[in-house]
Amino acid sequence: MTQALLPFEAPPRRGGNTTTFVDNMRLPVHRWFRYSAGFSAQWARAVLADSGARRVLDPFGGSGTTVIAAEQSSVSGMGVDVHPFVSRIAKAKLAWRADPDILLERARAVTLEVQRARRVEGPSSPLIAKCFPDTAALEELLRVRDAVETLRAGDAYDELLWLAFVSIIRACSPAGTAQWQYVLPNKTKSRVLEPRAAFESRVRLFADDMWAMQDHLAAPGGQVFEADARTLDGVSDGWADLILTSPPYANNFDYADATRLEQSFLGEINGWGDLGPLRKMLLKSATQHMGRWDPAEALDSPLVEPIRQELFEVYSRLADVKRAKAGNKAYDLMIAGYFFDSAQVWHALRRASAPGVKVCYVVGDSAPYGVHVPVERWLGDLAVAAGFKTWNFEKVRDRNTKWKNRKHDHPLHEGRLWIEG
Ligand SMILES: C[S@@+](CC[C@H](N)C(=O)[O-])C[C@H]1O[C@@H](n2cnc3c(N)ncnc32)[C@H](O)[C@@H]1O
């Protein structure tokens, strides 16, 4: 199946490094927030075209790449993410159908309010103090935040202005950012933006993208909402004929910590300690998500039956290394929790998908403490146990092949787990 290209688009990409968000920074709407955990929208469009799907579900929808790619491909899209901040980004992007002239007018009111306002109440978070040593710049950024909040009118433009604000926070700080989204306050970057100008230019970019998209797309809009992939509440039985997603990897990346700077700035949290409730909601994929969780819940569960023996062996080896390292990282719990949660996701996906569904899961394997975990094989076996028919793995690239700074030397890879049935 071929699709018409929008005039500003490169053709859908089938091969190559499709597991990265970088290319999306040139694409309208996708580029409104740099969510490094995202995957390539052009590749998502190629999968949509090749599959001939009519209804695509992304159970780990993140910043909305799949749903927006679906809108651009005239496919019904539904994305869920349990992280409220990330889900709000995706919802705001879906407002690209709003009127760009009204957005610009509303943004002008925000800048006038920024100039008028004087005193601002800053968050007391130590992270903010570290990331914004220049108090004048910090104050101006806070005035943008407050003006956006004060001028809320209860409509889609509120969300677009909110996104314009949250998407400039990092660019206005001299602090470095890691390849992923953690903040490195002790590193600096060379180009730092001035808050009001950055906000205005962001809104102009949004408006330009909205005009471009609206000129060429008339397809009905997709849906995004907050939900847990382990239950998929709100998704009707048998809805999806394609599932296209990238779950958290079992690699200790903490999605709660990834947005700590933005959430601190919004006053939603005051520091690391406030991330607890969010961590409890996430699929277990980092040691910080484990708390006092009892691994027996996973190891004794019928849900992990097809991999129980191997899972137990890996769990025990990780527990041994942890003991030898005197109470270091709880990778044993993390791996048990990851596959227990993933088994629940497969059951939820089975319920929410039609017979004959095609699933593309972009995933990588992992080797905590050098103990290799055959992620794709275990996920494939759990999917079949949940009622899907077949799985196969298509490797896309090697990871961690440079051993420098690595605590282990196990080669890892990343690719697509294709499941059918
Ligand atoms: C690899 S990212 C997906 C990024 C997405 N493909 C994009 O392009 O923006 C994985 C996402 O899973 C979400 N997540 C973690 N636990 C979840 C859960 N239990 N249910 C739903 N989403 C979850 C995280 O918040 C994160 O946004």
Coordinates of C-alpha atoms and ligand atoms in Angstrom, one line a residue:
M1 CA 0.0 0.0 0.0
T2 CA 1.4 3.4 -0.8
Q3 CA 0.5 6.7 0.9
A4 CA 0.4 10.2 -0.4
L5 CA 3.2 12.2 1.1
L6 CA 2.7 15.6 2.7
P7 CA 4.8 18.2 0.9
F8 CA 7.1 18.7 3.9
E9 CA 7.8 15.0 4.4
A10 CA 10.5 12.6 3.5
P11 CA 9.2 9.2 2.4
P12 CA 8.4 6.6 5.0
R13 CA 11.6 4.8 6.2
R14 CA 11.6 1.0 6.3
G15 CA 15.1 0.1 7.3
G16 CA 17.9 1.9 9.2
N17 CA 17.9 3.1 12.7
T18 CA 14.2 3.4 13.3
T19 CA 14.5 3.3 17.1
T20 CA 15.5 6.9 17.5
F21 CA 13.4 10.1 17.9
V22 CA 16.2 12.4 16.3
D23 CA 14.7 12.5 12.8
N24 CA 11.3 13.5 14.3
M25 CA 12.9 16.9 15.2
R26 CA 12.4 17.9 11.5
L27 CA 8.8 16.8 11.3
P28 CA 5.8 19.0 11.9
V29 CA 4.0 18.4 15.2
H30 CA 6.3 15.5 16.2
R31 CA 9.0 18.1 16.8
W32 CA 7.0 20.1 19.4
F33 CA 8.7 18.3 22.3
R34 CA 12.0 16.4 22.2
Y35 CA 11.1 13.1 23.9
S36 CA 14.3 11.1 23.5
A37 CA 12.5 7.9 24.4
G38 CA 10.4 8.1 21.2
F39 CA 10.9 6.3 18.0
S40 CA 11.0 7.4 14.3
A41 CA 7.7 8.7 12.9
Q42 CA 8.7 8.0 9.3
W43 CA 9.3 4.4 10.2
A44 CA 6.0 4.2 12.1
R45 CA 4.3 5.4 8.9
A46 CA 6.0 2.7 6.8
V47 CA 4.8 0.1 9.2
L48 CA 1.2 1.5 9.0
A49 CA 1.4 1.5 5.2
D50 CA 2.8 -2.0 4.9
S51 CA 0.3 -3.5 7.4
G52 CA -2.8 -2.0 5.8
A53 CA -4.1 -1.4 9.3
R54 CA -7.3 0.5 10.0
R55 CA -7.0 0.8 13.8
V56 CA -3.6 1.1 15.5
L57 CA -3.0 1.0 19.3
D58 CA 0.1 2.1 21.1
P59 CA 0.0 0.9 24.7
F60 CA 3.2 2.8 25.6
G61 CA 2.2 5.9 23.6
G62 CA 4.7 8.3 25.1
S63 CA 4.7 11.7 23.3
G64 CA 2.2 10.4 20.6
T65 CA 4.5 9.4 17.7
T66 CA 2.3 6.5 16.7
V67 CA -1.0 8.3 16.9
I68 CA 0.2 11.4 15.0
A69 CA 1.8 9.1 12.3
A70 CA -1.6 7.3 12.1
E71 CA -3.4 10.7 11.6
Q72 CA -0.9 11.4 8.8
S73 CA -1.7 8.0 7.3
S74 CA -5.5 8.2 7.6
V75 CA -5.5 5.4 10.1
S76 CA -7.5 5.5 13.4
G77 CA -4.9 5.8 16.2
M78 CA -5.2 5.3 20.0
G79 CA -2.3 5.8 22.4
V80 CA -2.1 5.4 26.1
D81 CA 0.6 6.2 28.5
V82 CA 0.4 6.0 32.3
H83 CA 2.8 8.9 32.9
P84 CA 0.5 12.0 33.3
F85 CA 3.1 14.6 32.1
V86 CA 4.1 12.6 29.0
S87 CA 0.5 11.8 28.2
R88 CA -0.3 15.5 28.4
I89 CA 2.4 16.3 25.8
A90 CA 0.8 13.8 23.4
K91 CA -2.7 15.3 24.1
A92 CA -1.4 18.8 23.5
K93 CA 0.1 17.8 20.1
L94 CA -3.2 16.4 19.0
A95 CA -4.6 19.9 19.2
W96 CA -2.8 20.8 15.9
R97 CA -6.3 21.0 14.4
A98 CA -7.0 24.2 16.4
D99 CA -6.9 27.6 14.7
P100 CA -3.3 28.9 14.4
D101 CA -4.4 32.5 14.3
I102 CA -6.2 32.2 17.6
L103 CA -3.1 30.5 19.1
L104 CA -0.9 33.4 18.0
E105 CA -3.4 35.9 19.5
R106 CA -3.5 34.0 22.8
A107 CA 0.3 33.8 22.8
R108 CA 0.5 37.6 22.4
A109 CA -1.7 38.0 25.5
V110 CA 0.7 35.7 27.3
T111 CA 3.7 37.9 26.4
L112 CA 1.9 41.1 27.4
E113 CA 1.1 39.4 30.8
V114 CA 4.8 38.4 31.1
Q115 CA 5.9 42.0 30.7
R116 CA 3.2 43.3 33.1
A117 CA 3.8 40.8 35.9
R118 CA 6.4 41.6 38.6
R119 CA 6.8 39.3 41.5
V120 CA 7.0 35.6 41.0
E121 CA 7.0 32.7 43.4
G122 CA 9.7 30.3 42.4
P123 CA 9.8 26.5 43.2
S124 CA 12.1 25.8 46.1
S125 CA 13.4 22.7 44.3
P126 CA 17.3 22.3 44.6
L127 CA 17.3 21.0 41.0
I128 CA 15.8 24.3 39.7
A129 CA 18.4 26.3 41.7
K130 CA 21.2 24.3 40.1
C131 CA 19.9 24.5 36.6
F132 CA 19.1 28.2 36.7
P133 CA 22.0 30.1 38.4
D134 CA 20.9 33.3 36.6
T135 CA 18.0 34.5 38.7
A136 CA 16.8 37.0 36.1
A137 CA 16.4 34.3 33.5
L138 CA 14.7 32.1 36.0
E139 CA 12.3 34.9 37.0
E140 CA 11.3 35.5 33.4
L141 CA 10.7 31.8 32.7
L142 CA 8.5 31.7 35.8
R143 CA 6.6 34.7 34.6
V144 CA 5.9 32.8 31.3
R145 CA 4.7 29.8 33.3
D146 CA 2.4 32.0 35.4
A147 CA 1.1 34.0 32.5
V148 CA 0.2 30.7 30.7
E149 CA -1.6 29.5 33.8
T150 CA -3.4 32.9 34.6
L151 CA -4.8 33.1 31.0
R152 CA -6.2 29.6 30.9
A153 CA -9.6 29.6 29.2
G154 CA -10.5 26.0 29.4
D155 CA -9.8 25.1 25.8
A156 CA -7.3 23.4 23.5
Y157 CA -5.2 26.6 23.2
D158 CA -4.4 26.2 27.0
E159 CA -2.7 22.9 26.2
L160 CA -0.8 24.3 23.2
L161 CA 0.5 27.2 25.2
W162 CA 1.4 24.8 28.1
L163 CA 3.4 22.7 25.7
A164 CA 5.1 25.7 24.2
F165 CA 6.2 26.6 27.7
V166 CA 7.4 23.2 28.9
S167 CA 9.2 22.6 25.6
I168 CA 11.5 25.6 26.2
I169 CA 12.5 24.9 29.9
R170 CA 15.7 23.0 29.1
A171 CA 16.7 25.3 26.2
C172 CA 16.6 28.3 28.7
S173 CA 18.9 26.6 31.2
P174 CA 22.7 26.5 30.8
A175 CA 22.7 23.0 32.4
G176 CA 23.6 20.1 30.2
T177 CA 21.2 17.4 29.2
A178 CA 22.2 13.8 28.8
Q179 CA 21.6 11.8 25.6
W180 CA 18.4 10.7 27.3
Q181 CA 16.4 13.2 29.3
Y182 CA 18.2 13.3 32.6
V183 CA 19.6 16.7 33.5
L184 CA 23.3 17.2 34.2
P185 CA 23.4 20.4 36.2
N186 CA 27.2 20.2 36.5
K187 CA 27.7 20.3 32.7
T188 CA 27.0 23.4 30.7
K189 CA 25.8 24.0 27.1
S190 CA 27.0 26.8 24.9
R191 CA 23.7 28.2 23.5
V192 CA 21.1 29.2 26.1
L193 CA 17.8 30.8 25.0
E194 CA 16.1 33.9 26.5
P195 CA 12.7 32.7 27.9
R196 CA 10.2 35.2 26.3
A197 CA 11.9 35.1 22.8
A198 CA 12.0 31.3 23.1
F199 CA 8.3 31.1 24.0
E200 CA 7.3 33.3 21.1
S201 CA 9.4 31.4 18.6
R202 CA 8.0 28.1 19.8
V203 CA 4.5 29.3 19.3
R204 CA 5.3 30.5 15.8
L205 CA 6.7 27.0 15.0
F206 CA 3.5 25.4 16.3
A207 CA 1.4 27.8 14.2
D208 CA 3.5 27.1 11.0
D209 CA 3.1 23.3 11.5
M210 CA -0.6 23.7 12.2
W211 CA -1.1 25.6 8.9
A212 CA 1.0 23.0 7.0
M213 CA -0.8 20.0 8.5
Q214 CA -4.3 21.5 8.1
D215 CA -3.6 22.3 4.4
H216 CA -3.1 18.7 3.7
L217 CA -4.8 16.5 6.2
A218 CA -8.5 16.0 6.7
A219 CA -8.5 12.6 8.4
P220 CA -10.3 12.2 11.7
G221 CA -8.2 12.8 14.8
G222 CA -6.6 10.1 17.0
Q223 CA -7.1 9.6 20.7
V224 CA -4.6 9.7 23.6
F225 CA -5.4 9.1 27.2
E226 CA -3.8 8.1 30.5
A227 CA -4.0 4.4 31.1
D228 CA -1.9 1.5 32.3
A229 CA -0.8 -0.8 29.6
R230 CA -1.2 -3.7 32.0
T231 CA -5.0 -3.2 32.0
L232 CA -5.8 -0.9 29.0
D233 CA -8.9 0.4 30.7
G234 CA -10.8 2.4 28.3
V235 CA -9.8 0.4 25.2
S236 CA -12.7 -1.7 23.8
D237 CA -12.3 -5.4 23.4
G238 CA -11.0 -6.4 19.9
W239 CA -10.4 -2.8 18.9
A240 CA -6.9 -2.9 17.4
D241 CA -5.8 -4.6 14.1
L242 CA -2.2 -3.3 14.6
I243 CA -0.2 -2.7 17.8
L244 CA 2.8 -0.6 17.2
T245 CA 4.9 0.3 20.3
S246 CA 8.1 0.6 22.1
P247 CA 7.8 -0.5 25.8
P248 CA 10.3 0.6 28.5
Y249 CA 13.4 -1.6 28.2
A250 CA 14.6 -3.6 31.1
N251 CA 17.6 -1.3 31.3
N252 CA 17.1 0.7 34.4
F253 CA 15.9 3.9 32.7
D254 CA 13.6 5.7 35.1
Y255 CA 10.8 7.5 33.2
A256 CA 9.7 9.2 36.4
D257 CA 13.1 10.9 36.8
A258 CA 13.3 11.8 33.0
T259 CA 10.8 14.6 33.4
R260 CA 11.8 15.8 36.9
L261 CA 13.0 19.2 35.7
E262 CA 9.8 20.1 34.0
Q263 CA 7.6 18.7 36.7
S264 CA 9.6 20.6 39.3
F265 CA 9.2 23.8 37.3
L266 CA 5.4 23.3 37.2
G267 CA 5.4 22.8 40.9
E268 CA 4.0 19.3 40.5
I269 CA 6.9 17.9 42.5
N270 CA 9.6 19.4 44.7
G271 CA 12.3 16.8 44.3
W272 CA 13.4 13.3 43.8
G273 CA 11.4 12.0 46.8
D274 CA 8.1 13.1 45.3
L275 CA 8.5 10.7 42.3
G276 CA 7.4 7.7 44.4
P277 CA 3.7 7.7 43.4
L278 CA 4.6 8.0 39.7
R279 CA 7.2 5.2 39.9
K280 CA 4.6 2.9 41.4
M281 CA 2.4 3.4 38.3
L282 CA 5.1 2.6 35.7
L283 CA 6.0 -0.8 34.3
K284 CA 8.8 -2.1 36.4
S285 CA 11.9 -1.4 34.4
A286 CA 14.2 0.4 36.8
T287 CA 15.5 -0.5 40.3
Q288 CA 14.0 2.8 41.5
H289 CA 10.5 1.4 40.7
M290 CA 10.9 -1.6 43.0
G291 CA 10.5 -0.3 46.6
R292 CA 9.6 -3.1 48.9
W293 CA 7.9 -5.2 46.2
D294 CA 7.8 -8.9 46.9
P295 CA 9.3 -10.9 43.9
A296 CA 7.2 -14.0 44.9
E297 CA 4.3 -12.2 43.2
A298 CA 6.1 -12.7 39.9
L299 CA 8.0 -15.9 40.5
D300 CA 5.0 -17.8 41.8
S301 CA 2.5 -16.4 39.2
P302 CA 1.0 -18.6 36.5
L303 CA 1.5 -15.6 34.2
V304 CA 5.2 -16.3 33.8
E305 CA 4.8 -20.1 33.4
P306 CA 6.5 -20.4 30.0
I307 CA 9.7 -18.7 31.3
R308 CA 9.5 -19.5 35.0
Q309 CA 12.6 -21.8 35.3
E310 CA 14.9 -19.5 33.3
L311 CA 13.5 -16.4 35.0
F312 CA 14.2 -17.9 38.4
E313 CA 17.8 -18.8 37.4
V314 CA 18.5 -15.2 36.2
Y315 CA 16.8 -13.8 39.2
S316 CA 18.9 -16.0 41.5
R317 CA 22.2 -15.1 39.8
L318 CA 21.3 -11.4 40.1
A319 CA 20.4 -11.8 43.7
D320 CA 23.8 -13.5 44.3
V321 CA 25.7 -10.6 42.6
K322 CA 23.7 -8.1 44.6
R323 CA 24.6 -9.9 47.9
A324 CA 28.3 -10.1 46.9
K325 CA 28.2 -6.3 46.2
A326 CA 26.7 -5.7 49.7
G327 CA 23.2 -4.5 48.9
N328 CA 23.8 -2.8 45.6
K329 CA 21.2 -2.5 42.8
A330 CA 18.0 -4.6 43.0
Y331 CA 18.3 -5.9 39.4
D332 CA 16.9 -9.2 40.6
L333 CA 13.6 -7.6 41.5
M334 CA 13.6 -5.4 38.4
I335 CA 13.9 -8.4 36.1
A336 CA 11.3 -10.4 37.9
G337 CA 8.9 -7.4 37.9
Y338 CA 9.6 -6.6 34.3
F339 CA 8.4 -9.9 33.0
F340 CA 5.5 -10.2 35.4
D341 CA 4.3 -6.8 34.3
S342 CA 5.0 -7.6 30.6
A343 CA 2.9 -10.8 30.9
Q344 CA 0.0 -8.7 32.1
V345 CA 0.5 -6.3 29.2
W346 CA 0.2 -9.2 26.7
H347 CA -3.1 -10.3 28.3
A348 CA -4.4 -6.8 28.1
L349 CA -3.3 -6.5 24.5
R350 CA -4.9 -9.8 23.6
R351 CA -8.2 -8.6 24.9
A352 CA -7.9 -5.2 23.1
S353 CA -6.9 -6.7 19.7
A354 CA -8.8 -8.4 16.9
P355 CA -8.1 -11.9 15.8
G356 CA -5.2 -11.9 13.2
V357 CA -3.7 -8.7 14.8
K358 CA -0.1 -7.8 13.9
V359 CA 2.1 -6.5 16.7
C360 CA 5.4 -4.7 16.4
Y361 CA 7.3 -4.3 19.7
V362 CA 10.5 -2.3 19.4
V363 CA 12.7 -3.6 22.2
G364 CA 16.2 -4.2 23.3
D365 CA 17.7 -7.0 25.5
S366 CA 19.7 -6.3 28.6
A367 CA 22.5 -7.5 30.8
P368 CA 22.4 -6.1 34.3
Y369 CA 25.6 -6.9 36.2
G370 CA 26.6 -8.7 33.0
V371 CA 23.9 -11.3 33.5
H372 CA 22.3 -11.6 30.0
V373 CA 18.5 -11.5 29.8
P374 CA 17.0 -12.9 26.5
V375 CA 14.3 -10.2 26.5
E376 CA 12.8 -10.8 23.1
R377 CA 12.6 -14.6 23.4
W378 CA 10.9 -14.3 26.8
L379 CA 8.6 -11.6 25.7
G380 CA 7.7 -13.7 22.6
D381 CA 7.0 -16.8 24.7
L382 CA 4.8 -14.7 27.1
A383 CA 2.9 -13.3 24.2
V384 CA 2.1 -16.7 22.8
A385 CA 1.0 -17.9 26.3
A386 CA -1.4 -14.9 26.3
G387 CA -3.1 -16.1 23.2
F388 CA -1.0 -14.7 20.2
K389 CA 0.1 -17.2 17.6
T390 CA 3.7 -16.6 16.5
W391 CA 6.6 -14.4 17.1
N392 CA 9.9 -13.6 15.4
F393 CA 12.7 -11.1 16.1
E394 CA 14.2 -8.8 13.5
K395 CA 17.5 -7.3 14.8
V396 CA 18.0 -3.6 13.9
R397 CA 21.3 -2.7 15.6
D398 CA 23.9 -3.7 18.1
R399 CA 24.1 -1.7 21.3
N400 CA 26.8 -1.3 23.9
T401 CA 29.5 -2.5 21.6
K402 CA 32.0 0.0 23.0
W403 CA 33.1 -1.4 26.3
K404 CA 34.7 1.8 27.6
N405 CA 33.0 2.8 30.8
R406 CA 30.9 -0.3 30.8
K407 CA 30.6 -2.5 33.9
H408 CA 30.0 -5.6 31.7
D409 CA 31.0 -6.7 28.2
H410 CA 27.9 -8.5 27.1
P411 CA 26.9 -7.5 23.5
L412 CA 23.4 -6.2 23.3
H413 CA 21.0 -5.5 20.5
E414 CA 17.8 -3.8 19.7
G415 CA 15.1 -4.6 17.1
R416 CA 11.5 -5.5 16.4
L417 CA 9.6 -8.3 17.9
W418 CA 6.9 -9.1 15.4
I419 CA 3.9 -11.0 16.8
E420 CA 0.9 -12.3 14.9
G421 CA -2.4 -13.9 15.6
Ligands
LIG1 C1 10.0 3.9 25.0 S1 8.8 5.1 25.6 C2 7.6 5.2 24.3 C3 7.9 6.4 23.4 C4 6.9 6.6 22.3 N1 7.1 5.5 21.3 C5 7.2 8.0 21.6 O1 7.6 8.0 20.4 O2 7.0 9.0 22.2 C6 7.9 4.1 26.8 C7 6.7 4.8 27.5 O3 6.1 3.8 28.3 C8 5.5 4.6 29.3 N2 5.0 3.7 30.4 C9 5.7 3.1 31.4 N3 5.0 2.3 32.2 C10 3.8 2.3 31.6 C11 2.5 1.6 31.9 N4 2.4 0.8 32.9 N5 1.5 1.8 31.1 C12 1.6 2.7 30.0 N6 2.7 3.3 29.7 C13 3.8 3.2 30.5 C14 6.5 5.6 29.7 O4 5.9 6.7 30.4 C15 7.1 6.0 28.4 O5 6.6 7.1 27.9

